[in-house]
Each structure stands twice: as C-alpha cells, then as structure tokens.
C-alpha cells in the first residue's frame, strides 16, 4: 500500500515537472553530472546541441560557482540573455550534493514591464509641462527684454541698431515656433488606430518622401526587409512620425561625417518585428545615452530634446518598445520592436 502510494506520488511529481512551464535542471556536484532536465529546460536550450551538460550549464548559469562563497550564489535571482530570450533563474543547493536550478522565460514579462515603466514616466505630465514652461519662458523673456530696450531707445537708435534688435527678437520667436511644432506631434497621442501595416510597402512610400531631402545632405538611405516579415500591427501615422524622428536624428548625427548612410532593417524576432534604424554618424557617449529619453535633453543648438521622448511614447502606444545602441564616432542603431500583424492579411 505504502509503496504504491509512494509510486503514485512520484509519478505525479514527475508529470508536474514535465508539464510545468519552468525549466528545471538538477546537477550532481559530486559526480559532476547533469542528473535531471525537464522538458521545458530542454526547449529553452534546444537550439544549442550539447549545451545541456554539467560543465556547460555551470559555466553558463553559475559563473561564480567555486570562486565565491556558496551563500552568495544560491537562492538568488539572476537573468541571462540567451538567443533572443531573456531568462530569469534561481539556483539552489540541496544536501551539499545537488544544485537545482529553476529557469523562467521572462522575455515577454520584461518587455511588458518596460512598457509599463515608459507609460508611467510619460504620464508624469506635470513634469513635462514644467519643462515646456521653462523652454518657452526663456525665449519669451528674452523677447520682452529686447523689445523693452528697443522701446526705451527708439528715438536714439540708428535704423541698423533697430534692425539688430528686431532680428534678435525674431530669432527667439522662431525658437518658440520650433518648439510649438515639435509639440504638435503630442496631439496624435490621443487615440492610436492600430491596424495591419504591410511593412515593405510602408517603407517604400516613407523612403520616397524623405529621400530627396536626405540626398541634398549627401545621405544615402536604404531598406532591407526580411522575407519572412509581412505585416506589423501599428498606427501608420504614429509609425510615420516615429521613423521621421529617428531619421531626423540620424541625419543630424551624420552632419560632419563622410560616406553618410542610413539603413532601415526589418527582421522578425519571435512574434515581434524589429525595425532598426542605423546610421554611421557621430554616435554618443555612454553618459549621453543615459539621458536620451529625458524631455529637453539635447546636444543640439536648435534641438528640442523632445524627439526621442515623443518617439518612445508613440512606440509604447503601439505596444512596442525601443532600444538604442551607440558607439561614439562609429554610429547609432535604434531598434523599435512592434507586434507582428495578422499573417497574410
Ligand atoms: N542617431 C543619433 N546619433 C547620435 N546622437 C543621437 C542620435 N539620436 C539622438 N541622439 C542624441 O540624443 C539627443 C536627444 O534626441 P532628441 O530627443 O531627438 O532631441 P533633439 O533631436 O531635439 O536633440 C540628441 O540631441 C543627440 O545628442
Ligand atoms: Mg530629434
């Protein structure tokens, strides 16, 4: 009786281990063998044959084993980027003999978390408005000063001096206009209309619109669309604005460079589509990269510092997210990840 209950329990545990959507592996540290791997663990590591053995798992998941005290290693959560996936895992030591490791695929979760984070920080609208007040306040103050000096001295100033003051005021006014134009794209935030967008056609049309301007600045633009990508799920107006913002930044970054190129690459990544805008422009330092999405962060004399923040917001509205990689003096690549559309639609 006891025996068969035990048996039943064991086979129950075994089938739980097999069906659970957590990877489980157990390593025997005495014999240096992998003594258990469940189905999910095999799936996670399947692309790489021969990876699932004792030595490989230790060097992949437990790099500090043997060099750090065990209590600093076990029972802690780790993450690992592995073949396009983001894995979270926790190793445990049992009975001084066995290491068992639970592995979770957190790719999707971390994507949704970063979307939520972006939405939260963008929704801090008062922060944005205080920035806008500041940005508009400066030029308006300076216009006021210029005009009052001019008014006080109108009878004494020569026509040339008057013109100088008027010009100064005009310059500030165009700064205000520029800011207002930049803010205009806020209005399309209200209600995204998500639909299937045939990405290759979309890019052909988009590039036709910007090509002339870019050519005038000596920039070559091209696209490469993966054959397995057809539709993405997006609001075409937002997508247009997003690409325009990224292309504008790329073209600014290319200003003093040779052999200026912008490439838009589209590749499938699981059930997402990655659109990568690459330039071989000036690139950015690590410090600059840390500030990119902050409103009003700009390194340009005529910049607003709103472009990337608005871009991120728009990408987020389309349930996507965004990543920037840049190397100083080499170039920048901006990846936006957008959900795939319905196939063959
Ligand atoms: N492709 C790029 N290459 C180099 N630097 C970039 C690129 N894109 C953005 N940046 C940096 O990020 C800053 C913020 O960009 P953005 O938010 O679009 O504002 P703006 O273009 O008005 O400065 C830029 O001033 C620039 O320093
Ligand atoms: Mg910009």
Short mmCIF file of C-alpha atoms in Angstrom, two decimals, residues 1-324:
data_model
loop_
_atom_site.label_atom_id
_atom_site.label_comp_id
_atom_site.label_asym_id
_atom_site.label_seq_id
_atom_site.Cartn_x
_atom_site.Cartn_y
_atom_site.Cartn_z
CA UNK A 1 0.00 0.00 0.00
CA UNK A 2 2.57 2.48 1.16
CA UNK A 3 4.70 1.51 -1.73
CA UNK A 4 2.03 2.13 -4.37
CA UNK A 5 1.08 5.48 -2.82
CA UNK A 6 4.69 6.43 -2.97
CA UNK A 7 4.84 5.38 -6.54
CA UNK A 8 1.74 7.37 -7.39
CA UNK A 9 3.21 10.42 -5.69
CA UNK A 10 6.45 10.04 -7.57
CA UNK A 11 4.80 9.75 -10.94
CA UNK A 12 2.61 12.74 -10.07
CA UNK A 13 5.68 14.83 -9.23
CA UNK A 14 7.37 13.61 -12.34
CA UNK A 15 4.49 14.66 -14.57
CA UNK A 16 4.30 18.05 -12.83
CA UNK A 17 8.00 18.52 -13.51
CA UNK A 18 7.41 17.72 -17.16
CA UNK A 19 4.38 19.93 -17.76
CA UNK A 20 5.30 22.99 -15.70
CA UNK A 21 6.41 25.99 -17.75
CA UNK A 22 9.55 26.40 -15.72
CA UNK A 23 12.83 24.88 -16.72
CA UNK A 24 14.26 22.60 -14.05
CA UNK A 25 17.71 21.07 -14.10
CA UNK A 26 19.49 19.20 -11.33
CA UNK A 27 23.25 18.86 -11.20
CA UNK A 28 25.14 16.42 -9.05
CA UNK A 29 28.27 18.18 -7.84
CA UNK A 30 29.92 15.01 -6.56
CA UNK A 31 29.74 13.04 -9.78
CA UNK A 32 29.77 16.21 -11.90
CA UNK A 33 26.78 15.11 -13.88
CA UNK A 34 23.52 16.53 -15.04
CA UNK A 35 21.09 14.14 -13.42
CA UNK A 36 17.77 15.72 -14.39
CA UNK A 37 16.40 18.08 -17.03
CA UNK A 38 12.71 18.59 -17.67
CA UNK A 39 11.03 19.22 -20.99
CA UNK A 40 10.92 22.99 -20.65
CA UNK A 41 14.65 23.15 -19.87
CA UNK A 42 15.34 21.13 -22.99
CA UNK A 43 13.16 23.51 -25.02
CA UNK A 44 14.90 26.59 -23.68
CA UNK A 45 18.34 25.32 -24.55
CA UNK A 46 17.37 23.21 -27.52
CA UNK A 47 18.85 25.41 -30.24
CA UNK A 48 22.25 24.64 -28.92
CA UNK A 49 23.01 20.98 -29.07
CA UNK A 50 25.29 19.60 -26.40
CA UNK A 51 24.71 22.59 -24.18
CA UNK A 52 22.78 20.58 -21.71
CA UNK A 53 25.55 19.02 -19.73
CA UNK A 54 27.08 19.61 -16.34
CA UNK A 55 30.04 21.76 -17.37
CA UNK A 56 28.19 23.93 -19.84
CA UNK A 57 25.31 24.65 -17.51
CA UNK A 58 27.70 25.62 -14.72
CA UNK A 59 29.68 27.96 -16.91
CA UNK A 60 26.54 29.47 -18.42
CA UNK A 61 24.43 29.85 -15.29
CA UNK A 62 26.80 29.71 -12.33
CA UNK A 63 29.90 31.57 -13.38
CA UNK A 64 30.87 32.28 -9.77
CA UNK A 65 30.50 28.73 -8.50
CA UNK A 66 33.72 27.67 -6.87
CA UNK A 67 35.12 31.19 -6.65
CA UNK A 68 32.54 32.81 -4.37
CA UNK A 69 31.09 31.59 -1.07
CA UNK A 70 28.03 29.44 -1.70
CA UNK A 71 25.68 31.60 0.30
CA UNK A 72 26.38 34.46 -2.09
CA UNK A 73 25.41 32.30 -5.05
CA UNK A 74 22.46 30.14 -4.14
CA UNK A 75 18.89 31.27 -3.58
CA UNK A 76 19.46 34.43 -5.61
CA UNK A 77 17.75 35.55 -8.81
CA UNK A 78 19.76 36.02 -11.97
CA UNK A 79 18.98 36.99 -15.53
CA UNK A 80 20.66 35.91 -18.70
CA UNK A 81 20.24 36.98 -22.31
CA UNK A 82 20.23 33.84 -24.35
CA UNK A 83 19.42 33.58 -28.06
CA UNK A 84 16.94 36.45 -28.20
CA UNK A 85 15.32 35.34 -24.97
CA UNK A 86 15.61 36.78 -21.52
CA UNK A 87 15.87 34.08 -18.88
CA UNK A 88 15.43 34.51 -15.16
CA UNK A 89 16.79 31.73 -12.96
CA UNK A 90 17.42 30.78 -9.36
CA UNK A 91 19.90 28.11 -8.29
CA UNK A 92 19.56 26.20 -5.02
CA UNK A 93 21.94 23.85 -3.23
CA UNK A 94 20.37 20.81 -1.65
CA UNK A 95 22.08 18.40 0.73
CA UNK A 96 25.54 19.70 -0.27
CA UNK A 97 25.30 17.38 -3.22
CA UNK A 98 22.85 18.74 -5.71
CA UNK A 99 22.37 22.05 -7.39
CA UNK A 100 18.94 22.51 -8.78
CA UNK A 101 18.12 25.46 -10.94
CA UNK A 102 14.72 26.83 -11.82
CA UNK A 103 14.68 28.72 -15.11
CA UNK A 104 11.92 31.05 -16.27
CA UNK A 105 11.48 32.62 -19.68
CA UNK A 106 10.83 36.26 -18.80
CA UNK A 107 11.27 37.74 -22.27
CA UNK A 108 7.66 38.80 -22.58
CA UNK A 109 7.30 39.85 -18.97
CA UNK A 110 10.26 42.16 -19.05
CA UNK A 111 9.03 43.67 -22.31
CA UNK A 112 5.67 44.44 -20.75
CA UNK A 113 7.33 45.77 -17.63
CA UNK A 114 9.44 48.18 -19.61
CA UNK A 115 6.35 49.31 -21.49
CA UNK A 116 4.56 49.96 -18.21
CA UNK A 117 7.56 51.86 -16.94
CA UNK A 118 7.66 54.03 -20.04
CA UNK A 119 3.97 54.80 -19.82
CA UNK A 120 4.29 55.73 -16.17
CA UNK A 121 7.18 58.07 -16.68
CA UNK A 122 5.48 59.69 -19.68
CA UNK A 123 2.25 60.13 -17.84
CA UNK A 124 4.04 62.34 -15.43
CA UNK A 125 2.61 65.16 -17.44
CA UNK A 126 3.30 67.90 -14.90
CA UNK A 127 6.98 67.16 -15.26
CA UNK A 128 6.67 67.58 -18.99
CA UNK A 129 4.73 70.81 -18.65
CA UNK A 130 7.21 72.32 -16.24
CA UNK A 131 9.83 71.63 -18.87
CA UNK A 132 7.71 73.22 -21.56
CA UNK A 133 7.13 76.31 -19.41
CA UNK A 134 10.85 76.59 -18.93
CA UNK A 135 11.61 76.15 -22.62
CA UNK A 136 9.01 78.65 -23.75
CA UNK A 137 9.72 81.01 -20.85
CA UNK A 138 13.33 81.61 -21.82
CA UNK A 139 12.80 82.91 -25.34
CA UNK A 140 9.73 84.90 -24.32
CA UNK A 141 11.67 86.62 -21.55
CA UNK A 142 14.42 87.46 -23.92
CA UNK A 143 11.94 88.84 -26.49
CA UNK A 144 10.42 91.00 -23.79
CA UNK A 145 13.82 92.36 -22.76
CA UNK A 146 14.85 93.05 -26.34
CA UNK A 147 11.60 94.89 -27.11
CA UNK A 148 11.70 96.98 -23.95
CA UNK A 149 15.29 98.07 -24.57
CA UNK A 150 14.27 98.92 -28.09
CA UNK A 151 11.23 100.87 -26.95
CA UNK A 152 13.24 102.91 -24.43
CA UNK A 153 15.86 103.84 -27.02
CA UNK A 154 13.75 104.02 -30.14
CA UNK A 155 14.43 107.69 -30.84
CA UNK A 156 18.21 107.38 -30.37
CA UNK A 157 18.94 104.12 -32.15
CA UNK A 158 20.09 104.11 -35.74
CA UNK A 159 17.98 102.11 -38.21
CA UNK A 160 20.78 99.46 -38.24
CA UNK A 161 20.67 99.06 -34.47
CA UNK A 162 16.89 98.88 -34.53
CA UNK A 163 17.13 96.16 -37.13
CA UNK A 164 19.62 94.26 -34.99
CA UNK A 165 17.18 94.26 -32.07
CA UNK A 166 14.24 93.24 -34.25
CA UNK A 167 16.30 90.39 -35.67
CA UNK A 168 17.20 89.24 -32.20
CA UNK A 169 13.52 89.12 -31.26
CA UNK A 170 12.66 87.28 -34.48
CA UNK A 171 15.27 84.63 -33.76
CA UNK A 172 13.73 83.98 -30.38
CA UNK A 173 10.27 83.84 -31.92
CA UNK A 174 11.38 81.19 -34.36
CA UNK A 175 12.68 79.20 -31.41
CA UNK A 176 9.20 79.33 -29.88
CA UNK A 177 7.65 78.31 -33.20
CA UNK A 178 10.06 75.43 -33.47
CA UNK A 179 9.06 74.21 -30.03
CA UNK A 180 5.40 74.51 -30.85
CA UNK A 181 5.92 72.49 -34.00
CA UNK A 182 7.73 69.83 -32.04
CA UNK A 183 4.86 69.67 -29.58
CA UNK A 184 2.31 69.27 -32.32
CA UNK A 185 3.03 65.58 -32.52
CA UNK A 186 1.64 65.27 -28.99
CA UNK A 187 -1.87 65.61 -30.38
CA UNK A 188 -1.79 62.32 -32.26
CA UNK A 189 -1.26 60.56 -28.95
CA UNK A 190 -4.89 60.66 -28.14
CA UNK A 191 -6.20 57.61 -29.87
CA UNK A 192 -3.94 55.27 -31.74
CA UNK A 193 -5.63 53.38 -34.55
CA UNK A 194 -3.85 50.09 -34.69
CA UNK A 195 -4.12 48.15 -37.92
CA UNK A 196 -2.16 45.76 -40.08
CA UNK A 197 0.54 47.63 -41.94
CA UNK A 198 2.33 45.97 -44.85
CA UNK A 199 5.78 47.00 -43.80
CA UNK A 200 7.69 46.77 -47.05
CA UNK A 201 5.15 48.97 -48.90
CA UNK A 202 5.03 51.34 -46.00
CA UNK A 203 8.80 51.80 -46.03
CA UNK A 204 8.91 52.20 -49.80
CA UNK A 205 6.46 55.08 -49.53
CA UNK A 206 8.17 56.54 -46.49
CA UNK A 207 11.59 56.49 -48.10
CA UNK A 208 10.21 58.08 -51.28
CA UNK A 209 9.08 61.01 -49.12
CA UNK A 210 12.37 61.60 -47.33
CA UNK A 211 14.89 60.54 -49.96
CA UNK A 212 15.22 63.92 -51.70
CA UNK A 213 15.87 65.86 -48.53
CA UNK A 214 18.41 63.31 -47.40
CA UNK A 215 20.15 63.29 -50.77
CA UNK A 216 20.53 67.04 -50.54
CA UNK A 217 22.51 66.50 -47.35
CA UNK A 218 24.53 63.79 -49.08
CA UNK A 219 22.87 60.91 -47.23
CA UNK A 220 22.09 57.52 -48.81
CA UNK A 221 19.02 55.81 -47.37
CA UNK A 222 18.11 52.18 -47.93
CA UNK A 223 15.92 49.46 -46.51
CA UNK A 224 16.31 45.75 -46.00
CA UNK A 225 13.14 43.85 -45.18
CA UNK A 226 13.34 40.21 -44.12
CA UNK A 227 11.41 37.89 -46.42
CA UNK A 228 9.51 36.38 -43.52
CA UNK A 229 8.09 39.73 -42.42
CA UNK A 230 4.84 40.93 -43.94
CA UNK A 231 2.59 42.86 -41.62
CA UNK A 232 3.07 44.66 -38.39
CA UNK A 233 0.38 45.81 -36.04
CA UNK A 234 0.72 49.59 -35.84
CA UNK A 235 -0.84 53.01 -36.33
CA UNK A 236 0.61 54.19 -39.66
CA UNK A 237 0.54 57.85 -38.60
CA UNK A 238 2.44 57.12 -35.42
CA UNK A 239 4.85 54.86 -37.24
CA UNK A 240 5.49 57.58 -39.79
CA UNK A 241 6.22 60.08 -37.05
CA UNK A 242 8.46 57.62 -35.21
CA UNK A 243 10.56 56.94 -38.30
CA UNK A 244 10.69 60.61 -39.15
CA UNK A 245 12.03 61.42 -35.70
CA UNK A 246 14.65 58.70 -35.91
CA UNK A 247 15.70 59.68 -39.43
CA UNK A 248 15.96 63.31 -38.39
CA UNK A 249 18.25 62.38 -35.52
CA UNK A 250 20.31 60.12 -37.76
CA UNK A 251 20.68 62.83 -40.35
CA UNK A 252 21.76 65.34 -37.68
CA UNK A 253 24.31 62.82 -36.43
CA UNK A 254 25.68 62.44 -39.96
CA UNK A 255 26.29 66.13 -40.48
CA UNK A 256 30.09 66.17 -40.33
CA UNK A 257 30.67 62.59 -41.42
CA UNK A 258 31.89 61.01 -44.61
CA UNK A 259 30.09 58.32 -46.59
CA UNK A 260 26.76 59.13 -44.91
CA UNK A 261 24.35 56.23 -44.71
CA UNK A 262 21.06 55.43 -43.07
CA UNK A 263 19.69 51.89 -43.25
CA UNK A 264 16.31 50.69 -42.10
CA UNK A 265 16.39 46.96 -41.43
CA UNK A 266 13.33 44.93 -40.61
CA UNK A 267 13.67 41.48 -39.07
CA UNK A 268 11.34 39.10 -37.30
CA UNK A 269 12.01 38.42 -33.64
CA UNK A 270 9.70 35.77 -32.25
CA UNK A 271 6.22 37.32 -32.53
CA UNK A 272 7.61 40.82 -32.76
CA UNK A 273 9.10 42.72 -35.64
CA UNK A 274 12.29 44.66 -35.09
CA UNK A 275 12.76 47.80 -37.15
CA UNK A 276 16.30 49.01 -36.86
CA UNK A 277 17.34 52.47 -37.96
CA UNK A 278 21.11 52.58 -38.31
CA UNK A 279 23.41 55.45 -39.09
CA UNK A 280 27.18 55.73 -39.35
CA UNK A 281 27.09 59.14 -37.70
CA UNK A 282 28.78 60.69 -34.67
CA UNK A 283 27.39 58.21 -32.12
CA UNK A 284 27.09 59.01 -28.45
CA UNK A 285 29.00 58.58 -25.24
CA UNK A 286 27.58 56.35 -22.50
CA UNK A 287 26.59 59.43 -20.48
CA UNK A 288 24.67 60.87 -23.40
CA UNK A 289 22.89 57.55 -23.83
CA UNK A 290 21.70 57.62 -20.24
CA UNK A 291 19.84 60.90 -20.85
CA UNK A 292 18.31 60.21 -24.24
CA UNK A 293 14.70 59.83 -23.24
CA UNK A 294 14.63 62.68 -20.78
CA UNK A 295 12.49 65.54 -22.05
CA UNK A 296 14.56 68.54 -23.17
CA UNK A 297 17.84 66.67 -23.16
CA UNK A 298 19.57 67.83 -26.29
CA UNK A 299 23.11 68.34 -27.53
CA UNK A 300 21.97 70.48 -30.46
CA UNK A 301 21.82 74.25 -30.52
CA UNK A 302 18.50 74.04 -32.33
CA UNK A 303 17.24 70.88 -30.67
CA UNK A 304 14.14 70.47 -28.51
CA UNK A 305 15.19 67.32 -26.71
CA UNK A 306 11.63 66.08 -27.15
CA UNK A 307 12.08 63.86 -30.20
CA UNK A 308 13.06 60.61 -28.53
CA UNK A 309 10.71 61.06 -25.63
CA UNK A 310 7.80 61.51 -28.04
CA UNK A 311 9.06 58.63 -30.15
CA UNK A 312 9.17 56.31 -27.16
CA UNK A 313 5.70 57.36 -26.15
CA UNK A 314 4.36 56.61 -29.63
CA UNK A 315 6.10 53.26 -29.81
CA UNK A 316 4.66 52.41 -26.41
CA UNK A 317 1.17 53.31 -27.60
CA UNK A 318 1.61 50.70 -30.30
CA UNK A 319 2.54 48.16 -27.59
CA UNK A 320 6.11 48.12 -28.70
CA UNK A 321 9.35 49.21 -27.17
CA UNK A 322 12.61 50.73 -28.09
CA UNK A 323 16.32 50.21 -27.58
CA UNK A 324 19.30 52.32 -28.56
#
